[in-house]
Amino acid sequence: MSEPILEVTGLNKSFGPVHVLHDVDFTVRAGEVTALVGDNGAGKSTLVKCVAGIHPMDSGIVRFNGDPVSVHGPRDAAKLGIEVVYQDLALADNLDIVQNMFLGRERGGAWLLDEASMEQAARDTLASLSVRTVKSVRTPVSSLSGGQRQTVAIAKAVLWESKVVLLDEPTAALGVAQTRQVLDLVRRLAEQGLGVVLISHNMADVFEVADRIATLYLGRMVAEVPTREVTHGQVVELITAGRSGDLGLARPETATV
Amino acid sequence: MTNQPVAAKPESGGAISDFGIDTTTQSTGEAVRDFFVRLRSGDLGSMPAVLGLGVLVLYFWTQSESFLTLDNTANLIAQGSGKMIIAMGLVFVLLLGEIDLSAGTASGVCAAVMAMHYVRAGNLVGGMGSTVFYVFVGGMLVAAVLAVIMRIWAGAVFAMVAVTIAMLGVGPNPWIEMLLALCVGTAIGVITGFLVSKIGMPSFVVTLALFITWQGVILQFIGQGGVFGIGTQPVLFSVANGNLSVLGSWILFAVGIVGYAGVVLGEHYVRVNKGLVTAPTPIVVGKVAAVTVIAALGTYAFTLNRSPNDFVVIEGVPYVVPIVLVLLVIGTYVLNRTRYGRHIYAVGGNAEAARRAGINVPKIRASVFVVCSSVAALGAIVYSSKVGSVDPQAGGLNTLLFAVGAAVIGGTSLFGGRGKVIHAVIGGLVLAVVENGLGLLQQPAAVVNIVTGLVLLLAASVDALSRRRATVAVR
């Protein structure tokens, strides 16, 4: 369909003796939602963190808009326009919403922060996400509920006119209404031309919003298929066994950790 | 999932609605109610310390007629300000949830070097002996290199200034001596910061080891039973014992109040005009008015003659008041208005989140120890000046525990992330009042230590309990 905006090839990552990711290829296309699924420990979060520059890669090439890039830290990723909403949200409880949203990228000089401009931008972004339960953008994150925190974390990623947004289980801690809002938001981001990656365990969510589904099984990318070409059952088989009919690993016996 | 009464209602098509109940202004009544809600949820800040200070002052006032005299009040402030300043530096370290047990004896090293420079007329080689001198200079050079490795440029510059002053044998000059003390403090902080953040040892162990090391260094510099008298140097002596003139006191008042009101009111109206989140105008104006009245009364009281002796006139605001105020303003500005300060809070609140936001966490962690030791050196100048001499016990005994106590009593959390520089000032006043008041009541040192320890314990429990309460409130 569209050109890949982010392309990872041959990514390997080990933590000490544990080989977490084996030659993983992964593609994100602009204007599409790519769901990244896999069982616990399959390496989904590690893949995201490698792309975001949190973990250094052992080997592998990252192409952004077709050009090879090197991502050595979170700032490099942010500069490219890659934003991540982490599973643990990565918010500092003692700071308020505005301070969290601009953390590490504060506006104004190093010796005098521009609070007014940051606060207005934060309000505009939250308003565009129809956040209606936050009393004030100067509320400390410690006094927000789980759903509100999730929204702040997403708003933090959206604020930067990013090109690629990776969401690590954004709906895991949410109720029905907030999940609805987040899924709508995910779709809206893709419609705006962003490349969106959604990590989720919830098959209903995945089939609802994703254009393509990428399945990790024990650190290997076993399938990257358009959503309309697979069934619910096939994806579950891919997640649990690494293969489903013609899809996935040729012989599951070869899949060793 | 939300604990707000107005829950998000699912709506057709997830349309973008207006910003709902978000507010930028509140009425005075709402603000007051909000304040009590925050108190109940465990966000106590310096409230307990301010209340405690009031109770203590009232108690000692009723118990001793000499407590609330002008003479004693000025004396109390001068006595407490050394530890108060050390506490201000410690706030930076405590904000990361770290501890610097060596701040007290590190300040003692600075005091010893400063005093030796004066006593030996700038001849540090003669004062230390050549071997010790070269080890000292070598240590400063190592600190400068470590600072460069960590890219803390100010640390490298200050350490090199100390080396230069020592090597050139610059003659005695009180300002040079104070600069030397500050630079030695910075170099010590660089070493502490490197060991904690680059080597990765727990700050408790590093600073406990350095606490003992610096104690030995002080003893080496001064010698068993030795004393360096600095009371004969007029500038060094008047830092903690001198006073502004009456005119100077009123100028200080005018500059301070105009500056304070200008910043607070100016910022308030800018925020109101831009439609940002603001406190109610009556509360802001009331706060400024209250500070003005208190400052005016204090300045007036200090400009009266407070000498107990009919032949001497002592009047004017003590120099330590502007010294503490300037440090308070700088510290508050750095923590609240600069990127560096914001990153300190972020690392203290959630180091992993800060790392993922691209903040150089090890550098921030090292830098707070540099700030702490540098500020501790300033504290050393003040307490040495108050005593008029430096002995091998300088900065030892319970200096450090008083400083940590001051910060914690004032409302700085030992768990990191919460704290302000003013907490050190308020907590320092509480401890100074306890020490001074019990002394006036002729209580032995045993009682003073026990009471001080219990006050610290009480403050730490308030911190721990309020923190637990805050965590519970979230879930």
XYZ file of C-alpha atoms in Angstrom:
732
model
C 0.000 0.000 0.000
C 1.994 3.010 1.184
C 5.749 3.266 1.519
C 7.201 1.991 4.786
C 8.028 4.957 7.034
C 9.959 2.856 9.528
C 11.686 -0.351 8.550
C 13.674 -2.549 10.882
C 15.718 -5.399 9.417
C 17.749 -8.139 11.075
C 17.330 -6.822 14.604
C 19.063 -8.924 17.275
C 19.014 -8.167 20.965
C 20.345 -10.120 23.933
C 20.225 -9.394 27.615
C 23.318 -11.244 28.826
C 22.905 -14.895 27.814
C 19.225 -14.484 26.953
C 18.689 -13.931 23.243
C 15.446 -11.944 23.229
C 15.089 -10.932 19.582
C 16.287 -13.100 16.649
C 16.739 -11.368 13.265
C 13.484 -9.495 13.584
C 12.157 -7.645 10.536
C 9.438 -5.138 11.208
C 7.783 -2.514 9.034
C 5.566 0.423 9.907
C 3.657 2.167 7.121
C 2.387 5.708 7.274
C -1.367 5.955 7.558
C -1.697 2.395 8.831
C -2.169 0.796 12.203
C 0.176 -2.123 12.653
C -0.722 -4.384 15.541
C 2.207 -6.084 17.247
C 1.005 -9.220 19.014
C 2.673 -12.077 20.805
C 2.596 -13.978 24.050
C 4.182 -12.672 27.240
C 7.948 -12.702 26.829
C 7.790 -12.818 23.031
C 9.812 -9.594 22.888
C 7.189 -7.019 21.969
C 8.217 -4.428 24.537
C 11.908 -5.063 23.864
C 11.364 -4.446 20.147
C 9.609 -1.175 20.926
C 12.330 -0.110 23.331
C 15.045 -0.879 20.785
C 13.286 1.245 18.176
C 12.858 4.024 20.749
C 16.547 4.007 21.607
C 16.041 2.874 25.190
C 17.932 -0.387 24.617
C 20.925 -0.425 22.264
C 20.565 -2.996 19.463
C 23.154 -5.762 19.097
C 22.740 -5.760 15.339
C 20.193 -4.650 12.805
C 19.381 -1.754 10.531
C 16.699 0.869 11.031
C 15.488 2.787 7.992
C 13.374 5.866 8.418
C 11.679 7.106 5.234
C 14.054 4.799 3.379
C 17.237 6.298 4.833
C 19.347 4.265 7.262
C 19.409 6.026 10.637
C 21.178 5.293 13.894
C 19.148 5.584 17.056
C 21.442 5.766 20.070
C 19.117 7.297 22.599
C 15.590 8.517 23.234
C 16.509 11.946 21.884
C 17.551 10.492 18.506
C 14.235 8.684 18.231
C 12.330 11.814 19.226
C 14.206 13.854 16.644
C 13.087 11.447 13.914
C 9.504 11.766 15.100
C 9.204 8.400 16.829
C 7.157 8.590 20.026
C 6.403 5.776 22.428
C 3.613 5.354 24.949
C 5.126 2.912 27.391
C 3.274 0.179 29.185
C 4.249 1.709 32.533
C 3.439 5.155 31.064
C 6.795 6.636 32.179
C 5.264 9.581 34.004
C 6.886 11.320 36.966
C 4.279 11.321 39.734
C 5.601 14.433 41.425
C 5.332 16.596 38.302
C 2.127 18.051 36.900
C 0.564 17.222 33.538
C 2.285 20.010 31.607
C 5.676 19.246 33.113
C 5.302 15.574 32.221
C 4.200 16.234 28.678
C 7.256 18.392 28.005
C 9.700 16.358 30.068
C 13.138 16.412 28.461
C 11.967 18.806 25.735
C 10.998 21.867 27.737
C 10.349 25.054 25.818
C 12.265 28.209 26.560
C 15.906 28.707 27.409
C 17.807 26.446 29.756
C 17.824 29.269 32.288
C 14.191 30.296 31.996
C 11.499 27.881 30.943
C 8.574 29.167 28.898
C 5.769 27.879 31.101
C 3.034 29.864 29.361
C 3.665 28.398 25.922
C 4.020 24.863 27.320
C 0.793 25.135 29.284
C -1.178 26.410 26.291
C 0.178 23.683 24.004
C -0.640 21.031 26.608
C -4.184 22.338 26.957
C -4.692 22.378 23.189
C -3.444 18.822 22.808
C -5.569 17.519 25.663
C -8.575 19.329 24.239
C -8.000 17.712 20.837
C -8.033 14.314 22.557
C -11.345 15.235 24.199
C -9.984 14.819 27.679
C -12.784 15.997 29.882
C -12.039 14.571 33.284
C -8.895 16.482 34.154
C -9.680 19.424 36.369
C -6.572 21.418 35.565
C -3.448 20.859 33.478
C -1.470 21.842 36.549
C -2.737 18.817 38.481
C 0.103 16.596 39.684
C 0.057 13.196 37.993
C 0.025 11.523 41.422
C -3.590 12.590 41.882
C -4.838 11.277 38.525
C -6.698 8.008 37.977
C -5.340 5.225 35.781
C -7.346 6.276 32.748
C -6.339 9.899 33.123
C -2.684 8.901 33.328
C -3.041 6.837 30.182
C -4.499 9.832 28.375
C -1.690 12.081 29.562
C 0.874 9.546 28.329
C -0.790 9.416 24.899
C -1.129 13.192 24.771
C 2.589 13.405 25.558
C 3.347 11.329 22.456
C 0.897 13.178 20.194
C 2.102 16.636 21.213
C 5.221 16.479 19.072
C 3.765 16.219 15.571
C 5.319 12.807 15.484
C 5.515 10.542 12.419
C 5.429 7.188 14.186
C 3.656 6.446 17.459
C 4.204 3.148 19.257
C 1.653 2.305 21.922
C 2.575 -0.481 24.335
C -0.681 -1.973 25.662
C -2.447 1.369 25.943
C -5.807 -0.119 26.872
C -4.693 -2.723 29.420
C -5.580 -0.559 32.415
C -8.652 1.115 30.990
C -12.381 0.770 31.357
C -14.847 0.423 28.517
C -15.325 4.136 27.823
C -11.628 5.011 27.922
C -10.726 2.005 25.752
C -13.229 3.240 23.199
C -11.623 6.679 23.262
C -8.103 5.311 22.904
C -9.059 3.068 19.976
C -10.795 5.976 18.243
C -7.676 8.003 18.846
C -5.472 5.284 17.378
C -7.584 5.265 14.204
C -7.563 9.049 14.047
C -3.773 9.160 14.292
C -3.477 6.753 11.352
C -5.966 8.770 9.341
C -3.783 11.819 9.925
C -0.988 9.950 8.133
C 1.022 8.727 11.093
C 2.476 5.269 11.335
C 0.883 3.692 14.391
C 2.038 0.546 16.172
C -0.366 -0.960 18.673
C 0.773 -3.642 21.070
C -2.204 -5.425 22.546
C -3.358 -8.724 23.984
C -6.943 -7.960 23.173
C -7.804 -9.627 19.831
C -11.084 -7.734 19.526
C -9.215 -4.416 19.708
C -6.566 -5.605 17.281
C -9.087 -6.765 14.666
C -11.056 -3.583 15.047
C -8.321 -1.014 14.458
C -5.335 -2.754 12.882
C -4.593 -2.764 9.145
C -1.834 -5.321 9.516
C -0.872 -7.758 12.227
C 2.725 -8.627 13.090
C 3.197 -11.636 15.331
C 6.227 -12.281 17.497
C 6.832 -15.792 18.778
C 9.756 -16.430 21.145
C 11.692 -13.486 19.771
C 11.087 -14.273 16.084
C 8.822 -12.405 13.736
C 6.684 -15.263 12.439
C 4.134 -13.395 10.359
C 3.316 -9.900 9.168
C -0.051 -10.109 7.421
C -2.933 -7.822 6.459
C -5.729 -8.087 9.011
C -8.411 -8.925 6.442
C -6.458 -11.985 5.254
C -6.395 -13.752 8.591
C -8.958 -14.940 11.058
C -9.089 -14.552 14.786
C -8.190 -18.206 15.252
C -5.177 -18.052 12.956
C -3.689 -15.155 14.883
C -4.174 -16.972 18.169
C -2.410 -20.017 16.686
C 0.440 -17.810 15.499
C 0.792 -16.318 18.953
C 0.702 -19.603 20.829
C 2.429 -22.001 18.406
C 4.305 -19.732 16.019
C 2.562 -21.240 12.997
C -0.853 -21.562 11.495
C -1.249 -23.495 8.285
C 1.013 -21.909 5.696
C 1.696 -18.922 7.927
C 4.479 -18.649 10.450
C 7.440 -20.897 11.138
C 7.918 -23.861 8.804
C 8.660 -26.328 11.567
C 7.869 -25.261 15.099
C 10.512 -27.712 16.422
C 13.259 -25.425 15.170
C 12.073 -22.557 17.285
C 14.401 -22.641 20.240
C 15.109 -19.940 22.732
C -11.833 3.936 35.886
C -12.130 7.583 36.802
C -12.671 8.921 40.259
C -14.117 12.153 38.983
C -17.836 12.689 39.358
C -18.102 13.759 35.726
C -17.131 10.573 33.935
C -16.485 10.525 30.234
C -19.674 9.458 28.519
C -19.269 7.442 25.363
C -20.435 9.618 22.546
C -21.247 9.122 18.903
C -18.194 8.884 16.705
C -15.807 10.026 19.414
C -16.252 13.634 18.367
C -13.794 16.164 19.652
C -15.591 18.049 22.338
C -14.555 21.122 24.209
C -12.187 20.890 27.107
C -14.986 19.929 29.523
C -14.515 20.818 33.121
C -10.927 21.955 32.833
C -10.563 25.245 34.664
C -7.852 27.827 34.881
C -9.228 29.998 37.638
C -10.939 29.204 40.865
C -12.666 31.305 43.466
C -10.961 31.990 46.770
C -13.314 29.597 48.500
C -12.504 26.811 46.079
C -8.787 27.436 46.506
C -9.091 27.208 50.287
C -11.131 24.001 49.991
C -8.556 22.624 47.547
C -5.828 23.402 50.030
C -7.516 21.303 52.727
C -8.177 18.492 50.256
C -4.477 18.457 49.463
C -3.597 18.458 53.164
C -5.887 15.482 53.751
C -4.437 13.598 50.809
C -1.000 13.818 52.392
C 0.528 16.733 50.517
C 1.637 18.507 53.669
C 4.617 20.496 52.429
C 5.987 22.757 55.117
C 2.696 23.064 57.038
C 3.738 20.898 60.029
C 7.055 22.737 60.310
C 5.451 26.198 60.264
C 2.907 25.143 62.885
C 5.642 23.486 64.945
C 7.786 26.613 64.736
C 4.876 28.701 66.023
C 4.233 26.318 68.917
C 7.930 26.197 69.860
C 8.312 29.979 69.785
C 5.200 30.404 71.949
C 6.414 27.759 74.377
C 9.911 29.211 74.846
C 8.456 32.719 75.009
C 6.365 31.740 78.018
C 9.215 29.800 79.614
C 12.086 32.260 79.282
C 11.863 36.043 79.164
C 15.183 36.294 77.349
C 14.056 34.047 74.462
C 12.138 36.510 72.313
C 14.461 39.452 72.952
C 15.955 41.115 69.884
C 19.451 40.193 70.961
C 18.654 36.515 71.310
C 16.656 36.378 68.080
C 19.554 37.804 66.086
C 21.912 35.431 67.833
C 19.640 32.468 67.136
C 19.534 33.256 63.436
C 23.306 33.639 63.216
C 23.825 30.386 65.124
C 21.447 28.386 62.978
C 22.310 29.819 59.575
C 25.446 27.728 58.963
C 23.555 24.457 59.241
C 20.589 26.017 57.465
C 22.788 26.765 54.439
C 24.200 23.218 54.425
C 20.596 21.986 54.523
C 19.755 24.115 51.472
C 22.383 22.243 49.479
C 21.229 18.914 50.881
C 17.720 19.543 49.527
C 19.125 19.013 46.021
C 20.525 15.611 47.019
C 17.385 14.615 48.932
C 15.259 15.500 45.891
C 16.853 12.543 44.098
C 16.186 10.299 47.079
C 19.925 10.194 47.741
C 21.774 11.232 50.885
C 25.068 13.027 51.459
C 26.337 12.079 54.910
C 29.678 13.706 54.167
C 28.317 17.236 53.659
C 29.150 18.177 57.261
C 32.766 17.062 57.366
C 33.289 18.136 53.736
C 32.285 21.625 54.845
C 34.780 21.230 57.693
C 37.571 20.543 55.177
C 36.629 23.734 53.323
C 36.659 25.668 56.589
C 40.053 24.231 57.525
C 41.620 25.116 54.165
C 40.111 28.595 54.322
C 41.353 29.196 57.856
C 44.794 27.743 57.106
C 45.131 30.084 54.137
C 44.450 33.025 56.436
C 46.516 31.857 59.417
C 49.510 30.851 57.247
C 49.204 34.029 55.144
C 48.508 32.100 51.968
C 51.339 29.598 52.436
C 49.430 26.300 52.158
C 52.660 24.334 51.532
C 54.012 25.456 54.885
C 50.687 24.863 56.587
C 50.161 21.348 55.269
C 53.694 20.121 54.759
C 54.834 19.439 51.219
C 53.613 15.820 50.951
C 50.129 16.621 52.171
C 50.086 19.725 49.986
C 50.858 17.772 46.826
C 48.268 15.143 47.720
C 45.782 17.985 48.235
C 46.605 19.602 44.888
C 46.558 16.179 43.235
C 43.105 15.553 44.666
C 41.862 18.854 43.259
C 43.339 17.971 39.846
C 41.681 14.553 39.932
C 38.394 16.284 40.740
C 38.879 18.625 37.777
C 39.508 15.666 35.451
C 36.482 13.781 36.799
C 34.356 16.888 36.281
C 35.512 17.076 32.659
C 34.725 13.366 32.187
C 31.226 13.976 33.542
C 30.947 17.214 31.519
C 30.183 19.226 34.653
C 32.179 22.213 33.442
C 31.541 24.458 36.434
C 33.004 21.738 38.662
C 36.158 21.566 36.550
C 36.585 25.354 36.555
C 36.139 25.652 40.327
C 38.509 22.779 41.049
C 41.136 24.419 38.824
C 40.639 27.742 40.618
C 41.396 25.955 43.890
C 44.560 24.448 42.361
C 45.612 27.853 41.058
C 45.112 29.594 44.385
C 47.030 26.849 46.181
C 49.910 26.663 43.711
C 50.385 30.420 43.309
C 50.436 30.927 47.049
C 48.155 33.968 46.730
C 48.512 36.158 49.794
C 45.871 36.369 52.510
C 42.699 38.060 51.396
C 39.323 37.231 52.945
C 37.551 37.062 49.578
C 40.215 34.769 48.112
C 39.895 32.582 51.204
C 36.136 32.317 50.860
C 36.492 31.553 47.153
C 39.039 28.866 48.000
C 36.617 27.285 50.489
C 33.861 27.279 47.855
C 36.148 25.747 45.218
C 37.378 23.023 47.559
C 33.730 22.230 48.321
C 32.940 21.957 44.620
C 35.917 19.636 44.046
C 34.797 17.414 46.930
C 31.303 17.289 45.454
C 32.688 16.243 42.070
C 34.477 13.297 43.695
C 31.332 12.262 45.612
C 29.177 12.631 42.531
C 31.553 10.575 40.396
C 31.657 7.732 42.933
C 27.868 7.666 43.261
C 26.770 8.126 39.667
C 29.599 6.701 37.544
C 30.927 3.928 39.794
C 27.392 3.257 40.952
C 27.900 2.790 44.668
C 24.961 3.639 46.926
C 25.290 7.222 48.086
C 24.853 6.088 51.684
C 28.062 4.013 51.562
C 30.103 6.495 49.519
C 29.278 9.429 51.733
C 29.630 7.448 54.949
C 33.169 6.531 53.884
C 33.896 10.099 52.854
C 32.403 11.387 56.125
C 35.126 9.528 58.007
C 37.802 10.398 55.427
C 37.135 14.128 55.563
C 37.157 14.002 59.361
C 40.694 12.622 59.100
C 41.653 15.265 56.544
C 40.491 18.062 58.839
C 42.529 16.578 61.688
C 45.552 16.307 59.361
C 45.215 19.961 58.315
C 44.663 21.430 61.764
C 46.515 18.961 63.949
C 45.389 17.320 67.188
C 44.238 19.982 69.618
C 45.027 22.772 67.141
C 42.827 25.753 66.390
C 42.915 28.228 63.512
C 41.617 31.576 64.731
C 39.912 33.636 62.032
C 38.205 36.104 64.387
C 41.006 38.593 63.838
C 40.195 38.959 60.139
C 37.442 41.610 60.036
C 35.683 40.406 56.891
C 35.715 36.718 57.817
C 34.545 37.592 61.329
C 31.684 39.860 60.322
C 30.080 37.355 57.896
C 28.075 35.891 60.768
C 28.658 38.555 63.429
C 28.270 41.790 61.500
C 25.129 43.749 60.713
C 23.926 45.967 57.908
C 23.598 49.632 58.760
C 20.083 50.895 59.536
C 19.886 52.450 56.084
C 21.260 49.274 54.530
C 18.619 47.226 56.360
C 15.806 49.316 54.895
C 17.379 49.188 51.453
C 17.512 45.389 51.766
C 13.844 45.429 52.769
C 12.890 47.659 49.846
C 14.870 45.695 47.259
C 13.628 42.370 48.609
C 9.963 43.325 48.736
C 9.897 45.136 45.399
C 11.625 42.170 43.801
C 9.328 39.630 45.445
C 6.121 41.521 44.739
C 7.266 42.314 41.209
C 7.968 38.677 40.375
C 4.883 37.225 42.064
C 2.340 39.827 40.935
C 3.894 40.273 37.503
C 3.777 36.570 36.819
C 0.240 36.364 38.182
C -1.088 39.031 35.817
C 0.782 37.618 32.829
C -0.841 34.253 33.535
C -4.276 35.793 34.007
C -3.957 37.684 30.732
C -2.899 34.576 28.839
C -5.698 32.526 30.372
C -3.408 30.102 32.176
C -3.942 28.251 35.429
C -3.712 30.731 38.267
C -4.414 30.989 41.955
C -7.218 33.422 42.894
C -6.035 37.043 42.847
C -7.078 37.761 46.473
C -4.884 34.902 47.699
C -1.872 36.040 45.662
C -2.244 39.658 46.785
C -2.840 38.544 50.375
C 0.332 36.453 50.318
C 2.420 39.364 49.049
C 0.862 41.694 51.624
C 1.532 39.254 54.459
C 5.175 38.831 53.449
C 5.561 42.612 53.185
C 4.141 43.209 56.656
C 6.243 40.478 58.273
C 9.404 41.669 56.508
C 8.711 45.275 57.514
C 8.169 44.327 61.160
C 11.300 42.195 61.154
C 13.409 44.911 59.560
C 12.067 47.483 62.017
C 12.842 45.248 64.997
C 16.380 44.610 63.801
C 17.070 48.288 63.301
C 16.437 48.973 67.016
C 19.424 48.907 69.314
C 19.576 45.383 70.764
C 22.793 45.636 72.727
C 22.479 44.411 76.327
C 25.365 46.770 77.127
C 24.625 50.517 77.422
C 27.980 51.518 75.929
C 27.739 49.552 72.681
C 25.155 49.947 69.948
C 24.174 46.842 67.991
C 21.586 47.504 65.312
C 20.764 46.514 61.763
C 19.856 43.283 60.038
C 22.583 40.634 60.468
C 24.556 39.891 57.282
C 23.459 36.255 57.426
C 19.874 37.274 56.604
C 20.698 38.603 53.124
C 23.136 35.695 52.630
C 20.418 33.141 53.365
C 17.860 35.091 51.322
C 20.126 35.282 48.279
C 20.824 31.535 48.452
C 17.101 30.895 48.912
C 16.231 32.961 45.845
C 18.936 31.333 43.709
C 18.021 27.825 44.845
C 14.296 28.363 44.320
C 14.910 29.893 40.903
C 17.131 26.995 39.820
C 14.659 24.355 40.962
C 11.481 26.018 39.657
C 12.450 27.988 36.609
C 15.361 26.256 34.906
C 15.528 23.097 32.827
C 18.117 21.704 35.232
C 15.752 22.095 38.181
C 12.884 20.492 36.297
C 15.113 17.528 35.473
C 16.137 17.151 39.123
C 12.475 16.789 40.102
C 11.885 14.378 37.208
C 14.802 12.135 38.151
C 13.680 12.203 41.790
C 10.104 11.344 40.853
C 10.762 8.644 38.249
C 14.345 8.101 37.141
C 13.347 5.613 34.413
C 10.814 8.035 32.933
C 13.475 10.747 32.985
C 15.929 8.462 31.208
C 13.382 7.630 28.523
C 12.695 11.344 28.103
C 16.347 11.699 27.118
C 17.532 13.267 30.379
C 21.136 12.462 31.284
C 20.296 10.873 34.623
C 23.887 10.053 35.756
C 24.950 13.653 35.130
C 22.019 15.044 37.103
C 22.781 12.572 39.882
C 26.436 13.639 40.036
C 25.645 17.330 39.776
C 23.451 17.454 42.878
C 26.398 16.283 44.980
C 28.493 19.090 43.477
C 25.776 21.595 44.380
C 25.441 20.127 47.873
C 29.159 20.254 48.722
C 29.598 23.721 47.204
C 26.712 25.105 49.233
C 28.032 23.255 52.298
C 31.302 25.175 51.866
C 29.323 28.426 52.077
C 27.703 27.089 55.244
C 31.178 26.362 56.581
C 32.212 29.987 56.020
C 29.193 31.147 58.037
C 29.541 28.775 60.984
C 33.322 29.266 61.197
C 32.770 33.008 61.192
C 30.198 32.698 63.971
C 32.640 30.792 66.188
C 35.623 32.868 65.034
C 37.840 29.801 64.691
C 38.153 26.405 63.025
C 39.062 23.360 65.105
C 39.309 19.636 64.208
C 35.641 19.204 65.123
C 34.504 21.676 62.448
C 31.541 20.285 60.561
C 31.693 17.126 62.638
C 29.513 16.062 65.548
C 25.912 16.501 64.534
C 26.305 19.263 61.929
C 25.207 16.937 59.152
C 22.343 15.397 61.082
C 21.090 18.881 61.946
C 21.244 19.828 58.280
C 19.414 16.692 57.102
C 16.980 17.212 59.955
C 16.364 20.804 58.918
C 15.514 19.804 55.343
C 13.262 16.936 56.403
C 11.510 18.849 59.172
C 10.834 21.636 56.696
C 8.953 19.192 54.471
C 11.509 17.747 52.038
C 10.837 14.077 51.417
C 13.558 11.530 52.114
C 12.064 9.418 49.331
C 12.929 11.962 46.659
C 10.894 14.080 44.283
C 9.351 16.441 46.788
C 11.083 19.369 48.448
C 11.953 23.031 48.171
C 14.889 25.114 49.264
C 12.659 27.074 51.643
C 12.020 23.847 53.540
C 15.645 23.958 54.664
C 15.163 27.505 55.964
C 11.987 26.700 57.890
C 13.370 23.436 59.259
C 16.642 25.147 60.141
C 14.709 27.759 62.136
C 12.833 25.019 64.005
C 16.078 23.303 65.019
C 17.777 26.620 65.866
C 14.823 27.517 68.109
C 14.965 24.119 69.844
C 18.727 24.355 70.420
C 18.660 27.966 71.536
C 15.492 27.714 73.642
C 16.561 24.604 75.533
C 19.936 26.251 76.115
C 18.230 29.290 77.673
C 16.218 26.958 79.886
C 19.556 25.628 81.182
C 18.867 22.175 79.812
C 21.944 19.951 79.501
C 23.248 18.842 76.100
C 21.699 15.418 76.724
C 18.185 16.874 76.674
C 18.940 19.066 73.644
C 20.171 16.063 71.672
C 17.253 13.872 72.700
C 14.670 16.522 71.820
C 16.383 17.318 68.495
C 16.488 13.636 67.615
C 12.817 13.184 68.480
C 11.825 16.219 66.399
C 13.697 14.743 63.439
C 12.043 11.357 64.011
C 8.648 13.050 64.131
C 9.339 14.893 60.878
C 10.501 11.715 59.136
C 7.356 9.857 60.297
C 5.148 12.665 59.011
C 6.990 12.365 55.696
C 6.588 8.580 55.535
C 2.930 8.623 56.627
C 1.944 11.421 54.257
C 3.688 9.589 51.446
C 1.760 6.400 52.244
C -1.436 8.389 52.344
C -0.673 9.982 48.978
C -0.059 6.554 47.410
C -3.317 5.221 48.825
C -5.215 8.244 47.551
C -4.147 7.489 43.986
C -5.416 3.932 43.839
